[in-house]
Coordinates of C-alpha atoms in Angstrom, one line a residue:
Chain A
X9 CA 114.1 74.7 93.0
X10 CA 111.7 76.6 90.7
X11 CA 108.2 75.0 90.8
X12 CA 109.6 72.0 92.7
X13 CA 109.1 72.9 96.4
X14 CA 111.4 70.4 98.2
X15 CA 113.5 71.0 101.3
X16 CA 116.9 69.6 100.9
X17 CA 119.3 69.8 103.9
X18 CA 122.7 70.5 102.3
X19 CA 124.3 71.2 105.7
X20 CA 125.3 67.6 106.3
X21 CA 126.5 67.1 102.8
X22 CA 128.5 70.3 103.0
X23 CA 130.1 69.2 106.3
X24 CA 130.9 65.8 105.0
X25 CA 132.6 67.2 101.9
X26 CA 134.5 69.9 103.8
X27 CA 136.0 67.2 106.0
X28 CA 137.5 65.4 103.0
X29 CA 137.8 68.2 100.4
X30 CA 141.6 68.7 100.7
X31 CA 142.2 64.9 100.6
X32 CA 140.0 64.3 97.6
X33 CA 141.1 67.4 95.6
X34 CA 144.8 66.4 96.2
X35 CA 144.0 63.2 94.3
X36 CA 143.0 65.2 91.2
X37 CA 146.2 66.4 89.5
X38 CA 144.4 67.9 86.4
X39 CA 144.1 71.6 87.0
X40 CA 143.1 72.5 83.5
X41 CA 139.9 70.4 83.1
X42 CA 136.6 70.6 85.0
X43 CA 133.7 68.2 84.9
X44 CA 131.0 70.6 86.1
X45 CA 132.4 73.9 85.0
X46 CA 133.7 73.2 81.4
X47 CA 133.3 75.0 79.1
X48 CA 131.2 77.3 81.2
X49 CA 130.9 77.6 85.0
X50 CA 127.9 75.8 86.4
X51 CA 127.1 79.2 88.1
X52 CA 126.7 80.8 84.7
X53 CA 123.9 78.4 83.9
X54 CA 120.9 80.7 84.8
X55 CA 118.4 78.0 83.9
X56 CA 114.8 78.3 85.1
X57 CA 114.6 74.5 85.4
X58 CA 117.1 74.1 88.2
X59 CA 115.2 71.1 89.5
X60 CA 116.0 69.3 86.3
X61 CA 119.8 70.0 86.5
X62 CA 119.8 69.1 90.3
X63 CA 118.0 65.9 89.8
X64 CA 120.2 64.8 86.9
X65 CA 123.4 65.8 88.7
X66 CA 122.3 63.8 91.8
X67 CA 121.6 60.8 89.6
X68 CA 125.0 61.4 87.9
X69 CA 126.8 61.3 91.3
X70 CA 124.8 58.3 92.6
X71 CA 125.0 56.2 89.5
X72 CA 128.5 57.1 88.2
X73 CA 130.7 58.9 90.6
X74 CA 130.6 57.6 94.2
X75 CA 131.2 53.9 93.4
X76 CA 134.5 54.7 91.8
X77 CA 135.8 56.8 94.7
X78 CA 136.8 54.1 97.1
X79 CA 140.1 55.0 98.8
X80 CA 142.6 53.4 101.2
X81 CA 141.5 55.8 103.9
X82 CA 138.7 54.5 106.2
X83 CA 137.7 58.0 107.3
X84 CA 137.4 59.3 103.7
X85 CA 135.4 56.2 102.7
X86 CA 133.0 56.7 105.6
X87 CA 132.5 60.4 104.6
X88 CA 131.9 59.4 101.0
X89 CA 129.3 56.9 102.2
X90 CA 127.6 59.6 104.2
X91 CA 127.5 61.9 101.2
X92 CA 126.3 59.1 98.8
X93 CA 123.5 58.1 101.1
X94 CA 122.5 61.7 101.6
X95 CA 122.4 62.1 97.8
X96 CA 120.2 59.0 97.5
X97 CA 117.8 60.5 100.1
X98 CA 117.8 63.9 98.4
X99 CA 117.3 62.4 94.9
X100 CA 114.2 60.5 96.2
X101 CA 112.7 63.8 97.3
X102 CA 113.5 65.3 93.9
X103 CA 111.9 62.3 92.3
X104 CA 108.6 63.4 93.8
X105 CA 108.9 66.6 91.7
X106 CA 109.4 64.5 88.7
X107 CA 106.2 62.6 89.3
X108 CA 104.4 65.9 89.8
X109 CA 105.9 67.2 86.5
X110 CA 107.6 70.0 88.3
X111 CA 111.0 69.1 87.1
X112 CA 110.9 69.8 83.4
X113 CA 114.2 69.9 81.4
X114 CA 114.7 72.8 79.0
X115 CA 117.1 72.9 76.1
X116 CA 119.8 74.8 78.0
X117 CA 119.9 72.4 81.0
X118 CA 119.8 69.3 78.7
X119 CA 122.8 70.7 76.9
X120 CA 124.6 71.4 80.1
X121 CA 124.0 67.8 81.4
X122 CA 125.1 66.4 78.1
X123 CA 128.3 68.5 78.3
X124 CA 129.0 67.2 81.9
X125 CA 128.6 63.6 80.8
X126 CA 131.0 64.2 77.9
X127 CA 133.5 65.8 80.2
X128 CA 133.2 62.7 82.5
X129 CA 133.6 60.2 79.7
X130 CA 136.7 62.1 78.4
X131 CA 138.8 60.9 81.3
X132 CA 139.5 57.4 82.7
X133 CA 136.8 56.5 85.1
X134 CA 138.7 56.7 88.4
X135 CA 140.2 60.1 87.5
X136 CA 136.8 61.4 86.3
X137 CA 135.0 60.1 89.5
X138 CA 137.6 61.6 91.8
X139 CA 137.5 64.9 89.9
X140 CA 133.8 65.0 90.1
X141 CA 133.8 64.3 93.8
X142 CA 136.3 67.1 94.3
X143 CA 134.0 69.5 92.5
X144 CA 131.1 68.8 94.8
X145 CA 131.4 72.3 96.3
X146 CA 130.8 73.8 92.9
X147 CA 127.4 72.0 92.9
X148 CA 126.6 72.9 96.5
X149 CA 127.6 76.6 96.0
X150 CA 125.4 76.7 92.9
X151 CA 122.5 75.1 94.8
X152 CA 122.8 77.2 97.9
X153 CA 123.4 80.5 96.0
X154 CA 120.2 80.2 94.0
X155 CA 117.9 79.0 96.8
Chain B
X11 CA 164.3 80.9 77.9
X12 CA 164.8 77.3 79.0
X13 CA 164.4 76.7 82.7
X14 CA 167.6 76.3 84.7
X15 CA 168.4 73.1 86.5
X16 CA 166.3 73.5 89.6
X17 CA 168.1 72.4 92.7
X18 CA 167.0 75.1 95.1
X19 CA 164.7 73.9 97.9
X20 CA 161.0 74.7 97.3
X21 CA 159.1 77.7 98.8
X22 CA 157.0 76.3 101.7
X23 CA 153.4 76.6 103.0
X24 CA 152.1 78.2 99.8
X25 CA 148.5 79.2 100.6
X26 CA 145.9 81.9 100.1
X27 CA 145.0 84.2 103.0
X28 CA 141.6 85.7 102.3
X29 CA 139.6 88.3 104.2
X30 CA 136.3 89.6 102.8
X31 CA 137.6 88.1 99.5
X32 CA 140.8 90.1 99.5
X33 CA 142.8 87.1 98.3
X34 CA 146.5 87.3 99.0
X35 CA 149.0 84.5 98.2
X36 CA 151.5 83.8 101.0
X37 CA 154.5 81.5 101.3
X38 CA 157.6 81.0 103.3
X39 CA 161.2 81.1 102.0
X40 CA 162.8 77.9 101.0
X41 CA 164.5 76.1 103.9
X42 CA 168.1 77.3 104.7
X43 CA 168.1 80.2 102.2
X44 CA 169.0 83.7 103.6
X45 CA 168.4 86.9 101.7
X46 CA 168.5 87.4 98.0
X47 CA 165.9 84.8 97.1
X48 CA 163.6 86.1 94.3
X49 CA 160.2 84.7 93.4
X50 CA 157.7 84.6 90.5
X51 CA 154.0 83.8 90.7
X52 CA 151.4 82.3 88.3
X53 CA 147.8 81.4 88.8
X54 CA 145.1 79.3 87.0
X55 CA 141.4 79.3 87.0
X56 CA 140.4 75.8 87.8
X57 CA 139.1 73.9 84.7
X58 CA 140.6 76.5 82.3
X59 CA 143.5 75.3 80.3
X60 CA 146.3 77.8 81.1
X61 CA 148.5 79.2 83.8
X62 CA 148.8 82.9 83.8
X63 CA 151.9 84.8 85.1
X64 CA 151.4 87.7 87.5
X65 CA 153.8 90.4 86.2
X66 CA 153.6 92.5 89.4
X67 CA 154.9 89.5 91.3
X68 CA 157.8 88.7 89.0
X69 CA 161.4 88.7 90.5
X70 CA 160.0 89.9 93.9
X71 CA 161.9 89.3 97.2
X72 CA 158.7 89.6 99.4
X73 CA 156.8 86.4 100.3
X74 CA 153.3 87.5 99.4
X75 CA 151.4 88.5 96.2
X76 CA 148.0 90.1 96.1
X77 CA 145.9 88.1 93.6
X78 CA 142.5 89.6 94.6
X79 CA 141.9 91.1 91.2
X80 CA 142.7 87.9 89.4
X81 CA 140.5 85.8 91.8
X82 CA 137.6 88.2 92.2
X83 CA 135.0 86.1 90.4
X84 CA 133.8 84.0 93.4
X85 CA 131.9 81.7 91.1
X86 CA 135.2 80.2 90.0
X87 CA 137.9 78.4 91.8
X88 CA 141.7 78.9 91.5
X89 CA 145.2 77.5 91.9
X90 CA 148.3 79.7 92.4
X91 CA 152.0 78.6 92.2
X92 CA 155.3 80.1 93.3
X93 CA 158.9 79.4 92.1
X94 CA 162.1 80.6 93.8
X95 CA 165.4 81.7 92.3
X96 CA 168.8 82.2 93.9
X97 CA 172.3 82.5 92.4
X98 CA 171.4 81.1 89.1
X99 CA 169.4 78.1 90.3
X100 CA 165.7 77.7 91.0
X101 CA 163.1 75.6 92.8
X102 CA 160.2 73.7 91.4
X103 CA 156.8 75.4 91.1
X104 CA 154.9 74.8 94.3
X105 CA 151.1 75.0 94.1
X106 CA 148.3 75.9 96.6
X107 CA 145.4 73.6 97.2
X108 CA 142.3 74.5 95.2
X109 CA 141.0 77.9 96.4
X110 CA 137.3 78.6 96.6
X111 CA 136.8 82.3 97.4
X112 CA 133.2 81.7 98.4
X113 CA 134.0 79.2 101.2
X114 CA 137.7 79.8 101.9
X115 CA 137.5 83.5 102.8
X116 CA 137.3 84.9 106.4
X117 CA 134.6 87.5 107.2
X118 CA 135.4 90.5 109.3
X119 CA 133.0 91.4 112.1
X120 CA 130.5 94.1 111.4
X121 CA 131.0 97.7 112.4
X122 CA 128.8 98.5 115.4
X123 CA 127.4 102.0 116.2
X124 CA 125.3 102.5 119.3
X125 CA 123.2 105.4 120.6
X126 CA 121.1 105.6 123.7
X127 CA 118.1 107.3 125.3
X128 CA 117.3 107.1 129.0
X129 CA 115.6 103.7 128.6
X130 CA 116.9 102.2 125.4
X131 CA 119.8 101.6 123.2
X132 CA 119.8 101.6 119.4
X133 CA 122.3 99.5 117.5
X134 CA 123.2 99.8 113.8
X135 CA 125.4 97.2 112.2
X136 CA 127.4 97.6 109.0
X137 CA 128.7 94.4 107.4
X138 CA 132.0 94.7 105.5
X139 CA 132.0 94.9 101.8
X140 CA 133.5 92.4 99.4
X141 CA 137.0 93.5 98.4
X142 CA 137.1 95.8 95.4
X143 CA 139.8 97.0 93.1
X144 CA 139.5 100.7 93.8
X145 CA 137.3 103.0 95.9
X146 CA 135.5 104.1 92.8
X147 CA 134.5 100.7 91.9
X148 CA 130.9 99.8 92.8
X149 CA 130.6 98.1 96.2
X150 CA 129.3 94.6 96.5
X151 CA 127.6 94.0 99.9
X152 CA 128.4 90.7 101.4
X153 CA 124.6 90.2 101.7
X154 CA 124.5 89.9 97.9
X155 CA 127.3 87.3 98.0
X156 CA 125.8 85.4 100.9
X157 CA 122.0 85.6 100.9
X158 CA 121.9 83.7 104.2
X159 CA 123.8 86.4 106.1
X160 CA 122.5 87.2 109.6
X161 CA 123.8 89.0 112.7
X162 CA 124.3 87.7 116.2
X163 CA 124.3 90.5 118.8
X164 CA 125.5 90.3 122.4
X165 CA 124.4 93.0 124.9
X166 CA 126.1 93.0 128.3
X167 CA 124.6 94.9 131.3
X168 CA 127.8 96.1 133.1
X169 CA 125.9 96.5 136.4
X170 CA 124.3 93.1 136.6
X171 CA 127.0 91.4 134.4
X172 CA 124.1 89.7 132.6
X173 CA 124.6 89.2 128.8
X174 CA 121.7 88.8 126.4
X175 CA 121.9 87.3 122.9
X176 CA 119.9 88.5 119.9
X177 CA 119.8 86.9 116.4
X178 CA 118.6 89.3 113.7
X179 CA 118.4 89.3 109.9
X180 CA 118.3 93.0 109.3
X181 CA 121.1 95.3 110.5
X182 CA 119.3 97.4 113.2
X183 CA 118.2 96.5 116.7
X184 CA 116.5 98.6 119.4
X185 CA 116.6 97.3 123.0
X186 CA 113.9 99.2 124.9
X187 CA 112.9 99.2 128.6
X188 CA 116.5 99.3 130.0
X189 CA 117.7 100.8 133.3
X190 CA 118.5 104.5 133.2
X191 CA 122.1 105.5 134.0
X192 CA 123.4 102.0 133.2
X193 CA 126.4 101.0 131.0
X194 CA 125.7 98.5 128.3
X195 CA 128.3 96.9 126.1
X196 CA 127.4 95.6 122.6
X197 CA 129.4 93.3 120.3
X198 CA 128.2 91.7 117.1
X199 CA 129.1 88.8 114.8
X200 CA 128.2 87.9 111.2
X201 CA 126.7 84.5 110.9
X202 CA 126.3 83.0 107.4
X203 CA 124.2 79.8 107.3
X204 CA 125.2 78.5 103.9
X205 CA 128.0 77.9 103.5
X206 CA 128.7 77.9 107.2
X207 CA 130.9 81.0 107.8
X208 CA 131.1 83.0 111.0
X209 CA 133.0 86.2 111.7
X210 CA 134.5 86.7 115.1
X211 CA 132.6 89.0 117.5
X212 CA 133.5 92.7 117.1
X213 CA 135.2 94.5 119.9
X214 CA 132.7 95.8 122.5
X215 CA 131.1 99.2 122.1
X216 CA 129.9 100.5 125.5
X217 CA 127.3 103.2 126.1
X218 CA 125.4 104.4 129.1
X219 CA 121.6 105.0 129.1
X220 CA 120.9 108.6 130.2
X221 CA 120.1 109.3 133.8
X222 CA 116.4 109.4 134.8
X223 CA 115.0 112.9 134.1
Chain C
X17 CA 139.0 26.5 113.0
X18 CA 138.7 30.2 112.9
X19 CA 134.9 30.3 113.1
X20 CA 134.4 28.6 116.5
X21 CA 133.6 31.8 118.2
X22 CA 129.8 32.3 118.7
X23 CA 128.4 35.4 117.1
X24 CA 127.2 38.2 119.3
X25 CA 123.5 38.2 120.0
X26 CA 120.8 40.8 120.6
X27 CA 122.3 43.3 118.1
X28 CA 120.1 46.4 118.4
X29 CA 120.2 50.2 118.1
X30 CA 119.2 52.8 120.7
X31 CA 118.6 56.2 119.2
X32 CA 117.6 59.4 121.1
X33 CA 117.9 63.0 120.0
X34 CA 119.9 62.0 116.9
X35 CA 122.5 60.1 118.9
X36 CA 122.6 56.5 117.7
X37 CA 124.2 53.6 119.6
X38 CA 124.6 50.0 118.5
X39 CA 124.6 47.4 121.3
X40 CA 125.0 43.7 121.5
X41 CA 125.3 40.9 124.1
X42 CA 128.9 39.9 125.1
X43 CA 130.4 36.7 123.9
X44 CA 131.8 34.9 127.0
X45 CA 135.1 33.0 126.8
X46 CA 136.5 32.1 130.2
X47 CA 139.8 33.9 131.1
X48 CA 139.9 35.8 127.8
X49 CA 138.9 39.3 126.6
X50 CA 136.7 39.0 123.5
X51 CA 136.8 41.9 121.2
X52 CA 134.4 43.0 118.5
X53 CA 134.3 44.8 115.2
X54 CA 131.4 46.8 113.7
X55 CA 130.5 47.5 110.1
X56 CA 127.6 49.5 108.5
X57 CA 125.8 49.5 105.1
X58 CA 123.7 52.3 103.9
X59 CA 121.0 52.0 101.2
X60 CA 123.6 53.4 98.7
X61 CA 126.0 50.5 99.5
X62 CA 123.2 48.0 99.1
X63 CA 121.8 49.4 95.8
X64 CA 124.8 50.9 94.1
X65 CA 128.0 49.4 95.6
X66 CA 127.5 45.7 95.5
X67 CA 126.2 45.4 99.0
X68 CA 129.6 46.5 100.4
X69 CA 130.1 47.0 104.2
X70 CA 132.1 49.8 105.7
X71 CA 134.1 49.3 108.9
X72 CA 133.8 51.8 111.8
X73 CA 137.4 52.2 112.9
X74 CA 136.5 53.5 116.4
X75 CA 134.7 50.2 117.0
X76 CA 137.2 47.8 115.5
X77 CA 138.7 45.4 118.0
X78 CA 136.8 47.0 120.8
X79 CA 136.2 45.3 124.1
X80 CA 133.0 47.3 124.6
X81 CA 129.6 46.0 123.7
X82 CA 128.4 49.4 122.5
X83 CA 129.4 51.5 119.6
X84 CA 128.5 55.2 118.8
X85 CA 127.4 55.1 115.2
X86 CA 126.1 58.7 115.1
X87 CA 128.8 60.0 112.7
X88 CA 128.1 57.3 110.2
X89 CA 124.3 57.3 110.3
X90 CA 124.3 60.7 108.6
X91 CA 121.6 60.3 106.0
X92 CA 117.9 59.6 106.2
X93 CA 118.0 56.2 104.5
X94 CA 117.7 52.6 105.8
X95 CA 121.0 51.3 107.3
X96 CA 122.0 47.9 108.4
X97 CA 124.7 47.1 111.0
X98 CA 126.7 44.0 111.7
X99 CA 129.0 42.9 114.5
X100 CA 131.4 40.0 115.0
X101 CA 133.5 38.7 117.9
X102 CA 137.3 38.3 117.6
X103 CA 139.7 36.6 119.9
X104 CA 143.3 36.5 118.7
X105 CA 143.1 35.1 115.2
X106 CA 139.7 33.5 115.9
X107 CA 136.6 35.2 114.4
X108 CA 132.9 34.6 114.8
X109 CA 130.4 34.9 111.9
X110 CA 129.0 38.3 111.3
X111 CA 125.8 38.9 113.2
X112 CA 123.6 41.4 111.3
X113 CA 120.9 43.3 113.1
X114 CA 117.3 42.4 112.3
X115 CA 115.5 44.8 110.0
X116 CA 116.8 48.3 109.1
X117 CA 117.4 51.5 111.0
X118 CA 116.5 55.0 109.6
X119 CA 117.4 58.0 111.8
X120 CA 114.0 59.5 111.1
X121 CA 112.8 57.1 113.9
X122 CA 115.0 58.6 116.5
X123 CA 113.1 59.6 119.7
X124 CA 113.1 63.3 120.3
X125 CA 112.8 64.6 123.9
X126 CA 111.6 68.1 124.7
X127 CA 114.4 70.7 125.4
X128 CA 115.6 71.7 128.8
X129 CA 115.2 75.4 129.3
X130 CA 115.2 78.0 132.0
X131 CA 113.1 81.1 131.6
X132 CA 114.4 84.4 133.1
X133 CA 112.7 87.7 133.7
X134 CA 115.4 90.5 133.9
X135 CA 113.6 93.7 134.5
X136 CA 111.1 94.1 131.6
X137 CA 112.9 91.6 129.5
X138 CA 111.9 88.0 128.9
X139 CA 114.8 85.7 128.3
X140 CA 115.5 81.9 127.8
X141 CA 118.5 79.7 128.3
X142 CA 118.5 76.5 126.3
X143 CA 120.6 73.3 126.8
X144 CA 122.9 72.2 124.0
X145 CA 121.6 69.2 122.1
X146 CA 124.0 69.1 119.2
X147 CA 124.4 70.9 115.8
X148 CA 121.3 69.2 114.2
X149 CA 118.9 70.9 116.6
X150 CA 116.9 74.1 116.3
X151 CA 114.6 75.4 119.1
X152 CA 111.1 76.7 118.5
X153 CA 110.2 78.9 121.5
X154 CA 106.6 79.9 122.0
X155 CA 105.7 82.7 124.5
X156 CA 102.6 84.6 125.5
X157 CA 101.2 87.0 128.1
X158 CA 99.3 85.0 130.7
X159 CA 95.6 85.4 129.9
X160 CA 96.3 86.1 126.3
X161 CA 96.8 82.5 125.2
X162 CA 95.4 83.3 121.8
X163 CA 98.3 85.7 121.1
X164 CA 101.2 83.3 121.1
X165 CA 104.5 84.5 119.6
X166 CA 107.4 82.4 118.3
X167 CA 111.1 82.6 118.0
X168 CA 113.3 80.0 116.3
X169 CA 116.9 79.8 117.4
X170 CA 119.9 77.5 117.6
X171 CA 121.8 79.5 120.1
X172 CA 122.7 77.5 123.1
X173 CA 125.7 79.1 124.7
X174 CA 124.0 82.4 125.7
X175 CA 120.9 83.8 127.2
X176 CA 118.5 84.4 124.3
X177 CA 116.4 87.6 124.4
X178 CA 112.8 86.8 123.5
X179 CA 110.9 90.1 124.0
X180 CA 110.1 93.0 126.3
X181 CA 107.3 92.6 128.9
X182 CA 104.6 94.9 130.1
X183 CA 105.3 96.1 133.7
X184 CA 104.1 93.6 136.3
X185 CA 102.6 91.2 133.7
X186 CA 103.2 87.4 133.8
X187 CA 104.5 85.7 130.7
X188 CA 104.7 82.0 129.9
X189 CA 107.1 80.1 127.7
X190 CA 107.4 76.6 126.3
X191 CA 109.7 75.2 123.6
X192 CA 110.2 72.2 121.3
X193 CA 113.2 71.0 119.4
X194 CA 113.2 70.8 115.6
X195 CA 115.5 68.7 113.5
X196 CA 115.6 69.9 109.9
X197 CA 117.5 66.9 108.6
X198 CA 114.6 64.6 109.4
X199 CA 111.9 67.3 109.4
X200 CA 110.6 66.3 112.8
X201 CA 110.0 68.1 116.1
X202 CA 109.9 67.0 119.8
X203 CA 106.9 67.5 122.0
X204 CA 106.8 70.7 124.0
X205 CA 108.6 71.2 127.3
X206 CA 106.5 72.0 130.4
X207 CA 105.3 75.7 130.4
X208 CA 107.3 78.0 132.6
X209 CA 105.9 81.5 133.7
X210 CA 107.7 84.5 135.0
X211 CA 106.6 88.0 136.1
X212 CA 108.0 91.3 134.8
X213 CA 109.3 93.9 137.1
X214 CA 107.1 96.7 138.3
X215 CA 103.5 97.1 139.4
X216 CA 101.0 95.7 136.9
X217 CA 98.4 98.4 137.8
X218 CA 100.6 101.3 136.7
X219 CA 101.2 101.5 132.9
X220 CA 104.5 103.2 132.3

């Protein structure tokens, strides 16, 4: 992630999300809005300070998203717990980069993070959380593409 | 024009079938309807505010529609939807699940070409290209789409029936020190590590090492 | 009352090669089958979800005194587990394990492998240990211990080709497992040596 040299194993997060992707995305009826990709796809953000965006997005998911995604389905809840705890572990590793000042935030990424939070606040919390969870593959694709 | 009262049963199993990012929408006819059903198709880029009609798939009687061109940006995700018409009535729009071209496509096996000397075989693998609109359009190798692309190669000694496995990152492999005058069969698979995507193994290509001089 | 059942004791976790099992002592009630339910709590649940607990459905109302918790212990954070006994409508208090469990403490055993010489080719067959495992295979020509070569693979269903060997020479191989998710490796397997076909004195 730029100057931040941290090994994040996305495989388990990806497997956990793939197992519940159809279930979670079916709970999001809003086709015409995106949390991560509005107005511009996360992929289009060619920001040098990828560590900053990754760290802020992991914090966004841990602090705001997962807790509002409880479902009536025990299997889905267990997978969400697995992803949430993996995010916690990964964020801790990214935190090391913060301490070593390898995770600076430029103007572009600060703007993108601000936009994401605005998109999130624009919906009621449960819809916003479920939509954000359903967009996890957008984050994973972006992280894995630019490794 | 206002929509008619829609009492027709819905199209069923509306889904994308994607190979090397050639993304084709497929569906089954509404239950209990014979011939004469017509369909129209629309699609949407996820997160963008509008549905877009596909003119080439308006009032069609086939049950597929090629949306490769409309879904070629694999950094976006998509929905598609189908509506059926028969004898003045219609069905509801029926949507796909969210389609992510990057993770929801299938990858064809690589092309395998093999040559031999008396003691070795040389294998050259060619990965399929991403779908493109026309032969003139610039090709996008899958390696550019999936930086983690590797090849698994299986080499079978037809005499001893022993099979060896190789995992390689570049697309060529030379297996030296083989037995002269022996048939070897090679098949290969594309293995993508992130996201996890594997092609099937190619059909076997057999070749014999030359007889000892 | 409902709480008369005693809580299960000796709640502990056994973890080897990234397979994690929770075990406890049985609660004995003469002439009756006591059943048990298991719940887990990750660091996320403790710090961000009001200390909530999540049931493991495969181990709900189970008569066994062991539960495979591998699927749920899927992050490298500190987990807590708890068990209670159930008999009809009667429940015991929850018994929570002492301390925490983090999968990074799993014990890793060396891989089982068989080394094969097929003509001039050095090959190895590895035993499947699960999707989390990679294998780091070291091999060298006997007598040339300073020139060790390495191959990393996760292929377990086929014979993996390592290299070609010089005619008649002896080659040695050893391997260790590596788990990327916890960034740890096992100790090495015993070394196995095999000899290439042909006469070592004649250089082809």
